[in-house]
Coordinates of C-alpha atoms and ligand atoms in Angstrom, one line a residue:
M1 CA 62.2 43.7 72.3
S2 CA 63.3 45.2 75.6
N3 CA 66.7 46.8 75.8
V4 CA 67.2 46.4 79.5
T5 CA 68.9 43.3 80.8
A6 CA 71.5 42.5 83.5
C7 CA 75.2 41.5 83.6
P8 CA 75.3 37.7 84.0
L9 CA 78.8 37.5 85.6
D10 CA 79.7 36.0 88.9
C11 CA 80.1 39.3 90.7
Y12 CA 78.7 40.9 93.8
D13 CA 77.2 43.9 92.0
A14 CA 74.8 42.2 89.5
C15 CA 74.5 45.4 87.4
E16 CA 71.6 46.2 85.2
I17 CA 72.4 47.3 81.7
T18 CA 71.0 48.6 78.5
F19 CA 71.9 47.3 75.0
D20 CA 71.3 49.6 72.1
N21 CA 72.8 49.4 68.7
G22 CA 75.4 46.9 69.9
I23 CA 76.5 49.1 72.8
I24 CA 76.3 48.0 76.4
K25 CA 75.8 50.7 79.0
G26 CA 75.0 50.7 82.7
L27 CA 71.5 51.5 83.7
K28 CA 71.5 55.1 85.1
S29 CA 69.1 54.3 87.9
G30 CA 69.5 52.0 90.9
H31 CA 72.8 50.7 92.3
T32 CA 74.3 50.4 88.8
N33 CA 74.4 54.2 88.7
G34 CA 75.3 54.4 85.0
F35 CA 78.7 52.7 85.2
L36 CA 80.0 49.2 84.5
C37 CA 83.3 47.6 85.1
S38 CA 85.7 46.9 82.2
H39 CA 84.5 43.3 81.8
L40 CA 81.1 44.5 80.5
N41 CA 82.3 47.7 78.9
H42 CA 84.4 45.6 76.5
Y43 CA 82.2 42.5 76.6
E44 CA 81.4 42.3 72.9
K45 CA 85.1 42.6 72.0
Y46 CA 86.1 39.3 73.6
P47 CA 86.0 36.6 70.9
T48 CA 83.6 33.8 71.6
I49 CA 83.4 30.3 70.2
Q50 CA 81.3 30.6 67.0
T51 CA 81.0 27.0 65.7
P52 CA 80.7 23.6 67.4
R53 CA 83.6 21.2 67.0
Y54 CA 84.1 17.5 67.3
K55 CA 87.7 16.3 67.5
G56 CA 88.8 19.6 66.1
V57 CA 86.5 19.5 63.1
E58 CA 83.7 22.1 62.8
I59 CA 80.2 20.7 62.8
T60 CA 76.7 22.1 63.0
I61 CA 74.7 22.5 66.2
D62 CA 72.4 19.7 65.2
E63 CA 75.4 17.4 64.6
A64 CA 76.9 18.5 68.0
L65 CA 73.7 17.6 69.8
K66 CA 73.6 14.2 68.1
K67 CA 77.2 13.6 69.1
L68 CA 76.4 14.6 72.7
K69 CA 73.6 12.1 72.7
E70 CA 75.8 9.4 71.3
M71 CA 78.3 10.1 74.1
I72 CA 75.7 9.9 76.7
D73 CA 74.2 6.7 75.2
S74 CA 77.7 5.1 75.2
S75 CA 78.0 5.6 79.0
K76 CA 76.1 4.1 81.9
N77 CA 73.9 6.8 83.5
E78 CA 76.2 7.3 86.6
E79 CA 79.3 7.3 84.3
V80 CA 78.1 10.7 83.0
L81 CA 79.4 13.6 85.0
Y82 CA 77.7 17.0 84.9
Y83 CA 80.2 19.7 86.0
R84 CA 78.8 23.3 86.0
G85 CA 80.8 26.4 86.9
S86 CA 79.6 30.0 87.5
G87 CA 80.8 31.6 84.3
N88 CA 77.2 32.8 84.0
F89 CA 75.3 33.4 87.3
A90 CA 71.7 33.5 86.0
L91 CA 69.1 31.1 87.2
M92 CA 68.3 29.4 83.9
Q93 CA 71.8 28.0 83.8
E94 CA 70.6 25.3 86.1
V95 CA 68.0 23.9 83.7
T96 CA 70.8 21.7 82.2
E97 CA 71.3 20.2 85.7
H98 CA 67.6 19.4 85.6
F99 CA 68.2 17.1 82.6
F100 CA 71.3 15.4 84.0
S101 CA 69.7 14.9 87.4
S102 CA 66.5 13.5 85.8
Y103 CA 68.7 11.2 83.6
G104 CA 70.6 9.8 86.7
A105 CA 74.0 11.3 85.9
T106 CA 76.5 12.2 88.6
L107 CA 76.4 15.8 89.7
T108 CA 78.8 17.9 91.7
D109 CA 78.7 19.7 95.0
G110 CA 81.3 21.6 97.1
S111 CA 82.7 25.0 96.5
L112 CA 85.7 26.6 94.7
C113 CA 84.7 30.0 96.2
D114 CA 82.9 31.0 99.4
G115 CA 81.8 27.6 100.9
A116 CA 83.9 27.5 104.0
G117 CA 82.9 31.0 105.0
E118 CA 79.3 30.2 104.4
E119 CA 79.6 27.1 106.6
G120 CA 81.0 29.2 109.4
I121 CA 78.2 31.7 109.1
I122 CA 75.6 29.1 109.2
R123 CA 77.1 27.4 112.2
G124 CA 77.0 30.7 114.1
R125 CA 73.8 32.3 112.9
G126 CA 71.8 29.2 111.7
S127 CA 71.5 30.7 108.2
N128 CA 73.4 32.9 105.8
K129 CA 71.4 36.1 105.4
N130 CA 73.5 38.8 104.0
M131 CA 73.7 42.5 104.9
P132 CA 72.5 44.0 101.6
L133 CA 74.3 46.8 99.8
H134 CA 71.7 49.5 100.7
E135 CA 72.2 48.8 104.4
V136 CA 76.0 49.3 104.0
A137 CA 75.1 52.7 102.6
K138 CA 73.6 53.6 106.0
S139 CA 76.7 52.7 108.1
D140 CA 79.1 55.2 109.7
V141 CA 82.1 52.9 109.6
V142 CA 82.9 50.3 106.9
I143 CA 85.5 47.6 107.6
F144 CA 86.7 46.0 104.4
W145 CA 88.0 42.7 105.7
G146 CA 89.9 41.1 102.8
R147 CA 87.6 42.7 100.3
N148 CA 89.1 44.9 97.5
P149 CA 86.1 46.8 96.3
H150 CA 87.8 48.6 93.4
V151 CA 88.3 45.2 91.9
T152 CA 85.4 43.0 93.0
S153 CA 82.5 45.3 93.9
S154 CA 83.1 48.7 92.6
H155 CA 79.4 49.7 92.9
I156 CA 79.8 49.9 96.7
L157 CA 82.3 52.8 96.3
P158 CA 79.7 55.6 95.7
L159 CA 77.9 54.4 98.8
I160 CA 80.8 54.7 101.2
K161 CA 81.8 58.3 100.6
N162 CA 82.5 60.3 103.8
K163 CA 82.4 57.2 105.9
T164 CA 85.2 56.0 108.2
I165 CA 87.0 53.2 106.4
I166 CA 89.1 50.5 108.0
V167 CA 90.9 48.0 105.9
I168 CA 92.2 44.6 107.1
D169 CA 94.2 43.1 104.3
P170 CA 97.7 41.7 103.7
I171 CA 97.8 43.9 100.5
K172 CA 97.8 47.7 100.5
T173 CA 94.9 47.9 98.1
K174 CA 93.6 51.0 96.6
I175 CA 91.0 51.4 99.3
A176 CA 93.7 50.7 102.0
K177 CA 95.6 53.7 100.7
V178 CA 92.8 56.1 101.4
A179 CA 91.5 54.4 104.5
D180 CA 91.5 55.9 108.0
L181 CA 93.2 52.7 109.2
H182 CA 94.9 49.8 107.4
I183 CA 96.0 46.7 109.2
Q184 CA 98.4 44.8 106.8
L185 CA 98.3 41.6 108.8
K186 CA 100.0 38.4 107.9
P187 CA 97.9 36.2 105.6
H188 CA 95.8 33.4 107.3
T189 CA 95.8 35.1 110.7
D190 CA 92.4 36.8 110.5
I191 CA 90.9 34.5 113.1
F192 CA 93.4 35.6 115.7
L193 CA 92.9 39.3 114.9
A194 CA 89.1 38.8 115.2
M195 CA 89.4 37.0 118.5
L196 CA 91.7 39.6 119.9
L197 CA 89.4 42.3 118.9
S198 CA 86.5 40.6 120.7
R199 CA 88.7 40.1 123.7
F200 CA 89.8 43.7 124.0
L201 CA 86.3 44.9 123.3
H202 CA 85.2 42.9 126.3
I203 CA 88.1 44.1 128.4
E204 CA 87.2 47.7 127.6
S205 CA 83.5 47.1 128.4
G206 CA 82.6 47.9 124.8
C207 CA 80.3 44.9 124.2
D208 CA 76.7 45.5 123.5
E209 CA 75.6 43.6 126.6
E210 CA 71.9 44.2 126.1
F211 CA 72.1 42.6 122.7
L212 CA 74.4 39.8 124.0
D213 CA 72.1 38.9 126.9
K214 CA 69.2 38.5 124.5
F215 CA 70.8 36.9 121.4
A216 CA 74.3 35.6 122.4
S217 CA 74.3 34.8 126.1
E218 CA 77.3 32.4 125.8
Y219 CA 79.6 35.4 125.2
E220 CA 81.5 35.0 128.5
G221 CA 82.4 31.5 127.3
Y222 CA 83.7 32.9 124.1
Y223 CA 85.7 35.6 125.9
E224 CA 87.3 32.8 127.9
L225 CA 88.3 31.1 124.6
T226 CA 89.9 34.3 123.4
Q227 CA 91.9 34.3 126.6
N228 CA 93.8 31.2 125.5
L229 CA 95.7 33.5 123.0
R230 CA 98.9 34.9 124.4
I231 CA 98.5 38.5 123.5
K232 CA 102.1 39.6 122.9
A233 CA 103.2 36.5 121.1
T234 CA 100.0 36.4 119.0
L235 CA 100.3 40.0 118.0
E236 CA 103.9 39.4 116.9
Q237 CA 102.9 36.3 114.9
I238 CA 100.2 38.1 113.1
D239 CA 102.1 41.3 112.7
V240 CA 99.6 43.6 114.3
S241 CA 100.3 46.1 117.1
L242 CA 98.3 46.6 120.3
G243 CA 97.8 50.2 119.1
Q244 CA 96.1 49.0 115.9
L245 CA 93.7 46.9 118.0
G246 CA 92.9 50.0 120.0
D247 CA 92.5 52.1 116.9
V248 CA 89.9 49.7 115.5
L249 CA 87.9 49.7 118.8
R250 CA 88.1 53.5 119.0
L251 CA 86.8 54.0 115.4
V252 CA 83.9 51.6 115.8
K253 CA 82.8 52.7 119.3
D254 CA 79.1 53.5 119.3
K255 CA 78.9 53.6 115.5
K256 CA 76.9 51.8 112.9
V257 CA 79.4 49.4 111.5
A258 CA 79.4 47.2 108.4
I259 CA 82.0 44.5 108.1
V260 CA 82.4 43.8 104.4
C261 CA 84.3 40.6 103.9
G262 CA 86.0 39.1 100.9
V263 CA 86.3 35.4 100.1
G264 CA 90.1 35.2 100.2
I265 CA 90.0 35.2 104.0
Q266 CA 88.3 31.8 104.1
K267 CA 90.1 29.9 101.4
Y268 CA 91.8 27.9 104.1
S269 CA 91.3 24.6 106.0
D270 CA 89.9 26.6 109.0
G271 CA 87.9 29.0 106.7
A272 CA 84.6 28.3 108.5
D273 CA 86.1 29.2 111.9
I274 CA 87.7 32.3 110.5
M275 CA 84.4 33.6 109.2
R276 CA 82.7 32.6 112.5
A277 CA 85.2 34.5 114.5
I278 CA 84.6 37.7 112.4
D279 CA 80.9 37.2 112.9
A280 CA 81.5 36.8 116.7
F281 CA 83.3 40.2 116.7
A282 CA 80.2 41.7 115.0
V283 CA 78.0 39.9 117.6
M284 CA 80.0 41.3 120.5
L285 CA 79.5 44.8 119.0
G286 CA 75.8 44.0 118.7
L287 CA 75.8 44.6 114.9
F288 CA 72.9 42.3 113.9
G289 CA 69.3 43.2 113.3
K290 CA 70.0 47.0 113.3
E291 CA 69.9 49.5 110.5
G292 CA 73.3 50.2 108.9
C293 CA 75.0 47.4 110.8
G294 CA 76.0 43.8 110.0
V295 CA 78.4 41.6 108.1
S296 CA 78.3 41.6 104.3
Y297 CA 79.8 38.5 102.9
L298 CA 78.3 36.4 100.1
G299 CA 74.7 35.7 100.8
S300 CA 72.8 33.0 99.1
S301 CA 71.8 34.4 95.8
R302 CA 69.0 31.8 95.7
E303 CA 67.6 32.8 99.1
G304 CA 63.8 33.2 99.0
I305 CA 63.5 31.5 95.6
E306 CA 62.3 27.9 95.1
M307 CA 64.2 26.4 92.2
P308 CA 61.9 24.6 89.8
F309 CA 64.6 22.2 88.5
K310 CA 65.5 18.7 89.6
K311 CA 68.9 18.7 91.3
S312 CA 69.0 15.5 93.2
G313 CA 71.4 12.7 92.5
K314 CA 74.8 11.2 93.4
K315 CA 77.3 14.0 93.8
V316 CA 81.1 14.3 93.8
S317 CA 83.1 17.3 95.0
K318 CA 84.0 19.9 92.4
V319 CA 87.2 20.6 94.4
N320 CA 88.9 17.2 93.8
T321 CA 86.7 15.6 91.1
E322 CA 88.2 12.3 89.9
F323 CA 87.2 12.8 86.2
S324 CA 88.9 9.5 85.2
L325 CA 86.0 7.6 86.9
F326 CA 83.6 9.0 84.3
K327 CA 83.2 8.0 80.7
T328 CA 81.5 11.2 79.6
V329 CA 82.2 14.5 81.3
F330 CA 79.9 17.5 80.5
I331 CA 81.4 20.8 81.5
Q332 CA 79.3 23.9 81.4
G333 CA 80.4 27.5 82.0
S334 CA 83.6 26.4 83.7
N335 CA 87.3 26.0 83.0
P336 CA 88.3 23.3 85.5
L337 CA 91.7 22.8 83.9
S338 CA 92.6 26.3 85.1
Q339 CA 90.3 27.1 88.0
M340 CA 90.2 23.8 90.0
P341 CA 93.0 23.4 92.5
D342 CA 95.9 21.1 91.6
S343 CA 95.7 21.6 87.8
L344 CA 98.3 19.0 87.0
R345 CA 96.2 16.3 88.7
V346 CA 93.0 17.6 87.0
R347 CA 94.7 17.5 83.6
D348 CA 95.9 14.0 84.1
S349 CA 92.5 12.8 85.5
I350 CA 90.4 14.3 82.7
S351 CA 92.7 12.9 80.0
K352 CA 91.5 9.5 81.1
S353 CA 87.8 10.3 80.4
Q354 CA 86.7 9.0 77.0
N355 CA 84.4 11.9 76.1
V356 CA 84.9 15.4 77.3
V357 CA 82.2 17.9 76.3
Y358 CA 82.7 21.7 76.8
F359 CA 79.6 23.9 76.7
G360 CA 80.7 27.6 77.0
L361 CA 81.4 30.9 75.5
Y362 CA 85.2 31.2 75.4
E363 CA 88.2 29.2 74.4
N364 CA 90.3 28.1 77.3
E365 CA 92.4 25.3 78.6
T366 CA 89.3 23.1 78.9
S367 CA 88.0 23.7 75.4
E368 CA 91.5 22.9 74.2
I369 CA 91.3 19.3 75.4
A370 CA 87.6 18.8 74.9
D371 CA 86.4 16.3 72.3
L372 CA 83.1 18.1 71.7
I373 CA 82.7 21.8 71.9
I374 CA 79.2 23.3 72.0
P375 CA 79.1 27.1 71.9
A376 CA 76.7 28.7 74.4
K377 CA 74.6 31.7 73.6
S378 CA 75.7 34.9 75.1
F379 CA 73.2 36.4 77.7
L380 CA 72.2 39.1 75.2
Y381 CA 70.6 36.6 72.9
K382 CA 68.4 34.5 75.3
D383 CA 65.9 34.9 78.1
D384 CA 67.1 34.6 81.7
I385 CA 66.8 36.1 85.2
R386 CA 69.3 36.8 87.9
T387 CA 69.6 37.5 91.6
S388 CA 72.6 38.7 93.6
Y389 CA 74.6 37.6 96.6
S390 CA 75.1 41.1 97.8
H391 CA 71.8 42.8 97.4
N392 CA 68.1 41.8 97.1
R393 CA 67.3 42.9 93.6
I394 CA 66.1 40.4 91.0
S395 CA 66.7 41.3 87.4
F396 CA 65.0 40.0 84.3
M397 CA 67.3 39.3 81.5
P398 CA 65.2 39.2 78.3
K399 CA 66.7 38.6 75.0
V400 CA 67.8 42.0 73.7
A401 CA 69.2 41.0 70.3
N402 CA 69.2 38.1 67.9
S403 CA 72.1 35.8 67.1
D404 CA 72.5 32.5 65.3
V405 CA 75.6 31.6 67.3
G406 CA 75.4 29.0 70.0
I407 CA 72.6 27.4 71.9
S408 CA 71.0 28.4 75.1
E409 CA 71.0 26.2 78.2
Y410 CA 67.2 25.8 77.9
E411 CA 67.5 24.7 74.3
L412 CA 70.1 22.2 75.1
A413 CA 68.2 20.8 78.1
A414 CA 64.9 20.7 76.1
Y415 CA 66.6 18.7 73.3
L416 CA 68.1 16.1 75.7
C417 CA 64.9 15.8 77.7
K418 CA 62.9 15.2 74.5
E419 CA 65.4 12.6 73.3
Y420 CA 65.3 10.7 76.6
D421 CA 61.6 11.3 77.2
L422 CA 62.2 13.1 80.4
P423 CA 59.8 15.9 81.7
I424 CA 60.7 19.5 81.2
E425 CA 58.4 22.6 81.2
S426 CA 58.5 25.4 78.7
E427 CA 61.1 28.2 79.0
E428 CA 58.2 30.6 79.6
F429 CA 56.9 28.5 82.5
Y430 CA 60.3 28.7 84.3
I431 CA 60.6 32.4 83.8
N432 CA 57.1 32.9 85.1
H433 CA 57.8 30.6 88.0
F434 CA 60.6 33.0 89.0
K435 CA 58.3 36.0 88.7
N436 CA 56.3 34.5 91.6
F437 CA 59.2 35.3 94.0
T438 CA 59.4 39.0 93.1
I439 CA 57.9 42.1 94.7
K440 CA 58.0 45.6 93.2
K441 CA 59.1 48.1 95.8
I442 CA 58.5 51.9 96.1
D443 CA 61.6 52.7 94.1
G444 CA 60.0 50.9 91.1
F445 CA 62.5 48.0 91.1
L446 CA 61.8 44.3 91.5
Y447 CA 63.2 42.6 94.6
V448 CA 63.2 39.0 95.9
D449 CA 60.1 38.8 98.0
K450 CA 60.3 37.8 101.7
R451 CA 64.0 38.6 102.0
E452 CA 64.6 40.5 105.2
E453 CA 65.9 44.1 104.6
I454 CA 67.6 43.9 108.0
P455 CA 68.3 40.3 108.7
Y456 CA 68.2 38.8 112.2
K457 CA 66.0 41.5 113.7
S458 CA 64.3 39.1 116.0
G459 CA 67.3 36.9 116.7
F460 CA 69.4 34.3 114.8
D461 CA 68.0 31.3 113.0
T462 CA 69.5 28.8 115.4
E463 CA 67.1 26.7 117.5
D464 CA 67.2 29.0 120.5
R465 CA 67.5 32.2 118.4
E466 CA 71.0 32.8 119.9
F467 CA 74.3 33.1 118.2
A468 CA 76.5 30.0 118.6
F469 CA 80.0 31.0 119.3
L470 CA 83.1 28.9 118.6
D471 CA 83.9 26.8 121.6
E472 CA 87.3 25.6 120.4
I473 CA 89.7 26.4 117.5
D474 CA 92.1 24.2 115.5
S475 CA 93.8 27.2 113.9
K476 CA 97.5 27.8 114.3
V477 CA 99.8 30.5 112.8
D478 CA 101.4 28.8 109.8
E479 CA 105.1 28.7 110.5
E480 CA 106.0 26.3 107.7
D481 CA 108.9 27.5 105.5
G482 CA 108.0 29.3 102.3
M483 CA 106.1 32.3 101.2
Y484 CA 102.3 32.9 101.4
L485 CA 100.6 32.5 98.1
I486 CA 97.8 35.0 97.4
T487 CA 95.5 34.2 94.5
C488 CA 93.0 37.1 94.5
K489 CA 91.0 38.4 91.6
S490 CA 92.6 40.8 89.2
Q491 CA 91.1 44.0 87.7
N492 CA 91.3 42.7 84.2
S493 CA 89.9 39.2 84.4
L494 CA 87.1 37.3 86.1
N495 CA 88.6 34.0 87.0
S496 CA 89.8 32.7 83.6
Q497 CA 87.6 35.0 81.5
F498 CA 88.7 38.2 79.7
N499 CA 92.3 39.6 80.0
R500 CA 94.2 37.1 82.1
E501 CA 97.3 38.1 84.0
E502 CA 100.6 36.5 83.1
S503 CA 103.0 37.5 86.0
V504 CA 104.0 36.8 89.5
Y505 CA 103.9 39.9 91.7
L506 CA 106.6 40.4 94.3
H507 CA 107.9 43.2 96.6
S508 CA 110.8 44.9 94.9
S509 CA 113.0 44.5 98.0
L510 CA 113.2 40.8 97.5
G511 CA 115.8 41.4 94.8
F512 CA 114.2 39.9 91.7
S513 CA 114.2 42.0 88.6
E514 CA 111.2 43.0 86.6
K515 CA 110.5 40.6 83.7
E516 CA 112.9 38.0 85.2
V517 CA 111.4 34.5 84.8
L518 CA 111.1 32.6 88.1
C519 CA 110.0 29.2 89.0
I520 CA 107.4 29.2 91.8
S521 CA 106.9 25.8 93.4
S522 CA 104.8 24.2 96.1
K523 CA 104.1 20.7 97.3
S524 CA 101.6 20.3 94.4
G525 CA 103.6 21.5 91.5
S526 CA 105.3 24.5 89.9
V527 CA 104.9 27.3 87.3
E528 CA 107.2 29.7 85.6
L529 CA 106.2 33.3 85.4
K530 CA 107.7 36.7 84.7
V531 CA 108.2 39.0 87.7
K532 CA 106.3 42.3 88.2
H533 CA 107.1 44.4 91.2
N534 CA 104.3 45.4 93.6
D535 CA 105.4 47.2 96.7
D536 CA 101.8 47.1 98.0
L537 CA 102.5 43.5 99.0
R538 CA 104.2 42.2 102.2
T539 CA 107.6 40.8 101.6
D540 CA 106.5 37.4 102.7
C541 CA 103.8 37.2 100.0
V542 CA 103.7 36.0 96.4
L543 CA 100.7 37.3 94.5
I544 CA 99.6 35.3 91.4
Y545 CA 96.2 36.5 90.3
S546 CA 93.4 34.0 89.9
G547 CA 93.1 33.1 86.2
T548 CA 96.9 33.3 85.6
K549 CA 97.8 30.2 83.6
G550 CA 99.4 27.7 85.8
V551 CA 98.6 29.3 89.2
N552 CA 96.7 26.2 90.3
N553 CA 99.6 24.0 89.6
L554 CA 100.5 25.3 93.0
T555 CA 97.3 24.7 94.9
S556 CA 96.2 21.6 96.8
S557 CA 92.9 19.9 96.2
K558 CA 92.3 19.2 99.9
H559 CA 89.0 20.2 101.3
A560 CA 88.6 22.7 104.2
L561 CA 88.1 20.9 107.5
S562 CA 84.4 21.2 107.9
T563 CA 83.1 21.4 104.4
K564 CA 83.9 20.5 100.7
S565 CA 85.4 23.9 100.0
A566 CA 88.7 24.6 98.3
I567 CA 91.7 26.0 100.2
F568 CA 93.4 27.9 97.4
Q569 CA 95.4 30.2 99.7
E570 CA 96.8 27.6 102.1
N571 CA 99.8 26.8 100.0
K572 CA 103.3 27.9 100.9
V573 CA 105.5 28.4 97.9
E574 CA 109.2 28.8 97.1
I575 CA 110.8 30.9 94.5
R576 CA 113.9 30.1 92.5
R577 CA 115.7 31.5 89.5
Ligands
SF4_1 S1 80.7 45.2 88.2 FE1 80.1 43.0 88.2 S2 78.0 43.0 87.7 FE2 78.7 45.0 87.2 S3 79.2 44.9 85.1 FE3 81.1 44.4 86.2 S4 81.1 42.1 86.4 FE4 79.0 42.8 85.8

């Protein structure tokens, strides 16, 4: 049995690990560099669900599978909803969707994460090909735009030593404290900053005109659009100075620049335009198709891989799913009662479904209300394979130990396909299928074949190979009453997995005492939380980490303007004692 596998979690880094005598360690070679984050270092200490349950009574796996079949049998095909999250990011997770799609159940689409930003990138570039980690390592300047690498992508840190660092973030993050420049702008104003940077770059004749003439010839039109912004008023509204704009332009001049973006910047109704405006700044600098240059967001982790599973069918959005319309709801690797926006609506809606099935590793709000609980097998005890959305490696995840607890996604799908006489290949067939999309490179590691090391070398993937700039914007600085709600990831939890936060973080100058219980409310609902001080925040911001119980009572289930993506951060809140 091999002892090398990979972390399955929904994370940029996709680390490779070894498992020996019950101990998980980071692989010494490659980008993992011998270290893991606390989630994996303590992975085996987090209690998992050991036994299936039906209506609170423990049953066997065989009984659980029979119950699941009874529930499916009792519903019309389209009254069965398949709702999968990204608790585990490996490719074999999708084999269950193959069954539900083949069966004619209703599936989900939309995004609780990066969807709006991806849409903006595709509208501009024609595709979403990411600047991989190893290219960021070749940059002179790294701009962390709403990305907190110490929390979400720590394996980038060894690669950026001795580089010029610029941070654009409403929070004074750890990287901001050591950066050459930190712009602590007002939340939800990134589009204006990006447009002003493009405008001043043009004014200072800093654009890469040779690149623009070839691949973005409409840039004068975009410059005109940026001229609609009143400079002084906009800078005041976004809380950025003219000097700071000048500093950014001075630091990036004639340098290889990587713009490394987080997802928080696009969790707004105009999220697609925000990301497209940041891309436009990169285009004006001529950052695409060149070594050590580009924009690193979340690429498609499936890029270059043909998925062998059936995935077609009627779909409803996972942002505002009306669970009450379904008789049987099958939830896999997800905790919608905590992680979907507008939790109070979700709880009410799901309570009207007759059968709620939870298939996952950990107890949470969703397992608490589920009728049937089927424990999943941990990644250590099953075969799988994973790719990443920030680099091009592909990692095989063979079973590295045995366990009788839980059932794998393949085993569950194979059982259901057999019961309903639906086609499914062997597990080995699927793993071998994925092998067809790999290539071994000179460093001895496997990569996804045919992914461009430096994307967009011969132009963008639009019809005319040119970047499509924004030609209008709907964005306005949010001047509604209330404080900005920030719901970024915490160091200790990954969404609602692991050690979840329990506090609301506020600047100490606001006059609330540590441990004081406050009611935070929005148009959607309210939550009571204890205060912790954090003077790295702006005084107009309320930070409640993603995964904190009740945080999504405050968030709206509206979609972004151009795509079915959640707008978790576009929710003004009020605080009262
Ligand atoms: S950094 Fe990310 S990929 Fe690496 S061990 Fe932690 S969660 Fe897993």
